[in-house]
Amino acid sequence: MNPKTIHIILAFIIFFSGFFLRVGNYNLSSPNKSIYYDEMGLQYFQESDSYYNYRLTNNLLDHGHLGDKVIDGRSWDLHSYYPPGVPVDYPPLLPHIAVGFYLILNLIGSVSLKEACLWLPTIISPLAGIIGFLFSRRISGEFGGFITGMLIVTAPLYVFRTNFGFFDTDMLNIIFPLLIVWLLFEAENAKTRRYKIILAGCSGFFLFLFSFAWNGWIYYFYIIIAALIYNLIKERNFDMILPFILISIPLIGIFNILGFYSIILTPTQLGYFPGQENVWYPWPDSYKNVAELQKPTMETFITIISPLIL
C-alpha cells in the first residue's frame, strides 16, 4: 500500500477515535432527560466556564467585540464583577474560532451558535492526535506515531475536558504546544539554513497565536527560550533562536500588549505559585476550591493517565 495512503488511514483512525470518544454524552437519555436540555431543546454546556466563553462568543458575533459595550474606547464586560464590570482581557482566539466554525456550518445548513459551540471541541481536540502522530513518526516511525496519536486523543483528562458541550480553551492547550515544538524539531533537523529559519519563524508565529488562546502560554515561552539559549551556547548557531524571537515577540508586542507585559512581569510573580499563601486571604482560596489548581494525589495522577500507557 502507498505510504501516503497509510498515513491518511492512520490519521483518520486517530481523529475518529478521538471524535467518537467525545460524543458519548451527546443526546443523553435517562428517566429525567429533560434536566439536561434547555428551552430550545439543546443540551446544557458541561460546566460554567463554557457559558462564559459562549457569552463572549455571542458578543463577538453580535457586535464585533467580546465585551457587552465599549467604554472609553475599551471593550467592557458588564456581567463579570457586577455591577461595575471589568475590561475584557480574556484570550480571544477561542471565540473567533467558534464564530468562524459557526459561519462555515451555516454555509451548508442552518445551525445556531450554541450548537456550533457544543460541537466545536469534538472537532478541534482530535486534531492534537494527528499532530502528535505526524511529529512522533519522525522519531519512532509509523507505529510509534500512531501510538502517540492514540495516547493523546484517549487521555482521560483530555477527553473529559474536550467532550461534547465542554466549550473551553482546553481544546487548544495541547494543539499549540505540539505544533510549536514540532516545528522547532523540524527546524533543528532541516537540511538547509533557509528551511531552518522558515520553520523556526513558523514556530514563533504559532506561539504568537497561542498567546491569544490561553494565559498559560507564557510558561511554554520561558521553557522554549531556555532550551533555545542552551542550544545557542552548545552550537553557537543563531538560525533558530533569532527567527523564533523576531517573529513571536514583535507580533505579541503589537497585537497582544497584555501578553507582552506578561513576558516582562511574570518572573516577578513567581511567589504566587500554588503552595503559597493566598494573597486574597480571608477570601476563598482558589488553590483549594478550583479543581485545576489543586495538588494532585497519586490516585488522581494514575486515573488521568491514558490506559494505553500500560
Coordinates of C-alpha atoms in Angstrom, one line a residue:
M1 CA 0.0 0.0 0.0
N2 CA 1.2 3.5 -0.8
P3 CA 2.9 5.1 2.3
K4 CA 0.8 8.3 1.9
T5 CA -2.4 6.2 1.9
I6 CA -1.2 4.5 5.1
H7 CA -0.6 7.9 6.7
I8 CA -4.1 9.1 5.8
I9 CA -5.7 5.9 7.1
L10 CA -3.8 6.1 10.4
A11 CA -4.7 9.8 10.7
F12 CA -8.4 9.1 10.1
I13 CA -8.3 6.3 12.7
I14 CA -6.8 8.7 15.3
F15 CA -9.2 11.5 14.5
F16 CA -12.4 9.5 14.6
S17 CA -11.3 7.5 17.7
G18 CA -11.0 10.9 19.5
F19 CA -14.2 12.2 17.9
F20 CA -16.4 9.2 18.9
L21 CA -15.0 9.2 22.5
R22 CA -16.1 12.8 22.8
V23 CA -19.6 12.5 21.6
G24 CA -20.6 9.8 24.1
N25 CA -22.6 12.3 26.1
Y26 CA -24.5 13.6 23.0
N27 CA -28.3 13.1 23.1
L28 CA -28.3 11.9 26.7
S29 CA -31.1 9.7 27.6
S30 CA -32.4 9.0 31.1
P31 CA -35.7 8.9 33.0
N32 CA -35.0 12.6 33.8
K33 CA -33.8 13.5 30.3
S34 CA -35.4 16.9 30.4
I35 CA -33.0 18.2 33.0
Y36 CA -30.1 18.1 30.5
Y37 CA -31.8 20.3 27.9
D38 CA -32.7 24.0 27.7
E39 CA -35.9 25.5 26.4
M40 CA -34.6 25.3 22.9
G41 CA -34.1 21.6 23.1
L42 CA -30.3 21.9 23.2
Q43 CA -28.1 20.2 25.8
Y44 CA -26.6 22.4 28.5
F45 CA -22.9 23.0 28.5
Q46 CA -20.8 20.8 30.7
E47 CA -19.5 23.4 33.1
S48 CA -19.7 27.1 34.0
D49 CA -16.7 28.3 32.0
S50 CA -18.4 27.2 28.8
Y51 CA -21.2 29.7 29.5
Y52 CA -18.7 32.5 29.9
N53 CA -17.0 31.6 26.7
Y54 CA -20.3 31.3 24.9
R55 CA -21.4 34.7 26.1
L56 CA -18.2 36.3 24.8
T57 CA -18.6 34.4 21.5
N58 CA -22.2 35.6 21.2
N59 CA -21.0 39.2 21.8
L60 CA -18.3 38.8 19.1
L61 CA -20.9 37.6 16.6
D62 CA -23.5 40.2 17.6
H63 CA -21.4 43.4 17.7
G64 CA -17.8 42.6 16.7
H65 CA -16.1 42.5 20.1
L66 CA -16.0 40.3 23.2
G67 CA -17.5 42.8 25.7
D68 CA -21.0 44.0 26.3
K69 CA -20.3 47.5 25.3
V70 CA -17.4 49.9 24.7
I71 CA -16.5 52.3 27.5
D72 CA -13.7 54.9 27.0
G73 CA -12.5 53.0 23.9
R74 CA -12.2 49.7 25.7
S75 CA -14.4 46.6 25.4
W76 CA -16.1 46.2 28.7
D77 CA -17.6 43.1 30.4
L78 CA -20.6 44.3 32.4
H79 CA -21.5 40.8 33.7
S80 CA -18.2 39.9 35.4
Y81 CA -17.6 41.7 38.7
Y82 CA -21.2 43.1 38.7
P83 CA -22.3 45.9 38.8
P84 CA -19.3 48.0 37.6
G85 CA -17.9 45.3 35.3
V86 CA -14.3 45.0 34.1
P87 CA -12.3 45.5 30.9
V88 CA -12.2 42.3 28.8
D89 CA -8.8 40.8 29.0
Y90 CA -9.7 37.2 28.1
P91 CA -7.8 35.4 25.4
P92 CA -9.9 36.0 22.3
L93 CA -8.8 33.1 20.0
L94 CA -11.5 30.6 21.0
P95 CA -14.4 32.9 20.4
H96 CA -13.0 33.8 17.0
I97 CA -12.5 30.2 16.1
A98 CA -16.1 29.4 17.3
V99 CA -17.6 32.2 15.2
G100 CA -15.6 31.0 12.1
F101 CA -16.8 27.5 12.7
Y102 CA -20.4 28.7 13.1
L103 CA -20.2 30.7 9.8
I104 CA -18.8 27.7 7.9
L105 CA -21.5 25.4 9.2
N106 CA -24.2 27.9 8.1
L107 CA -22.8 27.8 4.5
I108 CA -24.1 24.3 4.3
G109 CA -27.0 24.3 6.7
S110 CA -28.8 26.1 9.5
V111 CA -27.0 25.8 12.9
S112 CA -27.3 28.0 15.9
L113 CA -24.3 29.5 17.6
K114 CA -24.8 27.3 20.7
E115 CA -24.9 24.2 18.6
A116 CA -21.6 25.1 16.9
C117 CA -20.1 25.8 20.3
L118 CA -21.3 22.4 21.7
W119 CA -19.8 20.5 18.8
L120 CA -16.5 22.5 18.4
P121 CA -14.4 20.6 21.0
T122 CA -15.2 17.3 19.4
I123 CA -13.8 18.5 16.1
I124 CA -10.8 20.6 17.3
S125 CA -9.3 18.4 20.1
P126 CA -8.8 15.2 18.0
L127 CA -6.5 17.3 15.7
A128 CA -4.0 17.2 18.5
G129 CA -3.7 13.4 18.0
I130 CA -3.0 13.9 14.3
I131 CA -0.3 16.5 15.0
G132 CA 1.2 14.1 17.6
F133 CA 1.2 11.3 15.0
L134 CA 3.0 13.4 12.4
F135 CA 5.5 14.6 14.9
S136 CA 6.3 11.3 16.6
R137 CA 6.6 9.3 13.4
R138 CA 9.6 11.4 12.5
I139 CA 11.3 10.0 15.6
S140 CA 9.8 6.5 16.1
G141 CA 8.2 5.5 12.8
E142 CA 4.6 4.8 11.8
F143 CA 3.8 2.6 14.7
G144 CA 5.3 4.9 17.3
G145 CA 3.5 7.9 15.7
F146 CA 0.2 6.0 15.7
I147 CA 0.5 5.1 19.4
T148 CA 1.4 8.7 20.2
G149 CA -1.7 10.0 18.4
M150 CA -3.9 7.4 20.1
L151 CA -2.5 8.2 23.6
I152 CA -3.2 11.9 23.0
V153 CA -6.8 11.5 21.9
T154 CA -7.7 8.9 24.5
A155 CA -6.0 10.5 27.5
P156 CA -8.9 10.5 30.1
L157 CA -8.4 14.1 31.3
Y158 CA -8.1 15.5 27.8
V159 CA -11.3 13.6 26.7
F160 CA -13.2 14.8 29.8
R161 CA -12.3 18.4 29.2
T162 CA -12.9 18.4 25.4
N163 CA -16.0 16.3 25.1
F164 CA -19.3 17.4 23.6
G165 CA -20.5 20.6 25.3
F166 CA -17.2 21.4 27.1
F167 CA -16.6 24.8 25.4
D168 CA -13.4 25.9 27.0
T169 CA -9.8 26.6 26.0
D170 CA -8.6 23.1 26.9
M171 CA -9.2 22.0 23.3
L172 CA -6.4 24.3 22.2
N173 CA -3.9 23.7 25.0
I174 CA -2.4 20.6 23.5
I175 CA -2.6 21.5 19.9
F176 CA -0.4 24.7 20.1
P177 CA 2.4 23.3 22.2
L178 CA 2.7 20.3 19.9
L179 CA 2.8 22.5 16.8
I180 CA 5.4 24.8 18.3
V181 CA 7.7 22.0 19.5
W182 CA 7.2 20.0 16.3
L183 CA 8.2 23.0 14.1
L184 CA 11.3 23.6 16.2
F185 CA 12.2 19.9 15.9
E186 CA 11.9 20.1 12.2
A187 CA 13.9 23.3 12.2
E188 CA 16.7 21.6 14.1
N189 CA 16.8 18.8 11.6
A190 CA 16.3 20.9 8.4
K191 CA 18.9 20.2 5.7
T192 CA 19.3 23.8 4.6
R193 CA 19.7 27.1 6.6
R194 CA 16.7 28.6 4.7
Y195 CA 14.3 25.9 5.9
K196 CA 15.7 26.1 9.4
I197 CA 14.9 29.8 9.6
I198 CA 11.5 29.4 8.0
L199 CA 10.4 26.6 10.3
A200 CA 11.7 28.4 13.4
G201 CA 9.8 31.5 12.4
C202 CA 6.6 29.5 11.9
S203 CA 7.1 28.1 15.4
G204 CA 7.3 31.7 16.7
F205 CA 4.2 32.6 14.8
F206 CA 2.2 29.7 16.4
L207 CA 3.5 30.9 19.8
F208 CA 2.1 34.3 19.0
L209 CA -1.3 32.6 18.2
F210 CA -1.0 30.6 21.4
S211 CA -0.8 33.8 23.4
F212 CA -4.4 34.5 22.2
A213 CA -5.6 31.1 23.2
W214 CA -4.6 30.5 26.8
N215 CA -2.9 32.6 29.6
G216 CA -0.6 29.6 30.4
W217 CA 1.2 30.2 27.1
I218 CA 3.8 32.2 28.9
Y219 CA 5.3 29.2 30.7
Y220 CA 5.9 27.4 27.4
F221 CA 7.6 30.6 26.2
Y222 CA 10.1 30.6 29.0
I223 CA 10.8 26.9 28.6
I224 CA 11.4 27.2 24.9
I225 CA 13.6 30.3 25.2
A226 CA 15.7 28.5 27.9
A227 CA 16.0 25.5 25.5
L228 CA 17.0 27.7 22.6
I229 CA 19.6 29.6 24.7
Y230 CA 21.1 26.2 25.7
N231 CA 21.2 25.2 22.1
L232 CA 22.8 28.5 21.2
I233 CA 25.5 28.1 23.8
K234 CA 26.1 24.5 22.7
E235 CA 26.2 25.0 18.9
R236 CA 26.9 28.7 18.5
N237 CA 24.1 28.9 15.9
F238 CA 21.5 31.8 15.8
D239 CA 19.4 30.2 13.0
M240 CA 16.7 29.0 15.4
I241 CA 16.6 31.5 18.2
L242 CA 16.6 34.7 16.2
P243 CA 13.7 33.8 13.8
F244 CA 11.7 32.5 16.8
I245 CA 12.2 35.6 18.8
L246 CA 12.0 38.1 15.9
I247 CA 8.6 36.7 14.9
S248 CA 7.0 35.9 18.2
I249 CA 7.9 38.9 20.4
P250 CA 7.2 41.7 18.0
L251 CA 3.9 40.2 17.0
I252 CA 2.9 39.7 20.6
G253 CA 4.0 43.3 21.4
I254 CA 2.0 44.8 18.6
F255 CA -1.2 42.7 18.7
N256 CA -1.3 41.4 22.3
I257 CA 0.1 44.1 24.6
L258 CA -1.1 42.3 27.7
G259 CA 0.8 39.2 26.6
F260 CA 3.9 41.3 26.1
Y261 CA 3.6 42.7 29.6
S262 CA 3.3 39.1 30.8
I263 CA 6.7 38.2 29.3
I264 CA 8.2 41.0 31.5
L265 CA 6.1 40.8 34.7
T266 CA 5.5 37.1 35.2
P267 CA 9.0 36.3 36.7
T268 CA 8.2 38.9 39.4
Q269 CA 5.1 36.9 40.4
L270 CA 6.6 33.5 40.9
G271 CA 5.9 33.8 44.7
Y272 CA 2.2 33.3 43.9
F273 CA 2.6 29.8 42.6
P274 CA 0.5 27.0 44.2
G275 CA 1.5 26.3 47.7
Q276 CA 2.0 29.9 48.7
E277 CA -0.4 31.8 51.0
N278 CA -3.5 33.1 49.3
V279 CA -2.9 36.8 48.6
W280 CA -6.6 37.5 48.9
Y281 CA -7.0 35.9 52.4
P282 CA -9.5 35.6 54.0
W283 CA -11.4 35.4 50.7
P284 CA -11.9 31.8 49.3
D285 CA -8.6 30.3 48.3
S286 CA -8.8 29.3 44.6
Y287 CA -5.9 26.8 45.1
K288 CA -8.2 24.9 47.3
N289 CA -11.6 25.4 45.6
V290 CA -10.7 25.2 41.9
A291 CA -10.0 21.7 40.7
E292 CA -7.3 22.6 38.1
L293 CA -5.2 24.3 40.8
Q294 CA -5.3 21.6 43.5
K295 CA -2.3 19.5 44.1
P296 CA -2.9 16.0 42.5
T297 CA -2.8 12.9 44.5
M298 CA -1.1 9.7 43.2
E299 CA -4.6 8.3 42.7
T300 CA -5.6 11.2 40.6
F301 CA -2.4 11.0 38.6
I302 CA -3.0 7.4 37.8
T303 CA -6.6 8.0 36.9
I304 CA -6.0 10.7 34.3
I305 CA -3.2 8.8 32.5
S306 CA -4.4 7.1 29.4
P307 CA -4.9 3.3 29.9
L308 CA -2.9 2.8 26.7
I309 CA 0.2 3.8 28.5
L310 CA 0.1 0.4 30.2

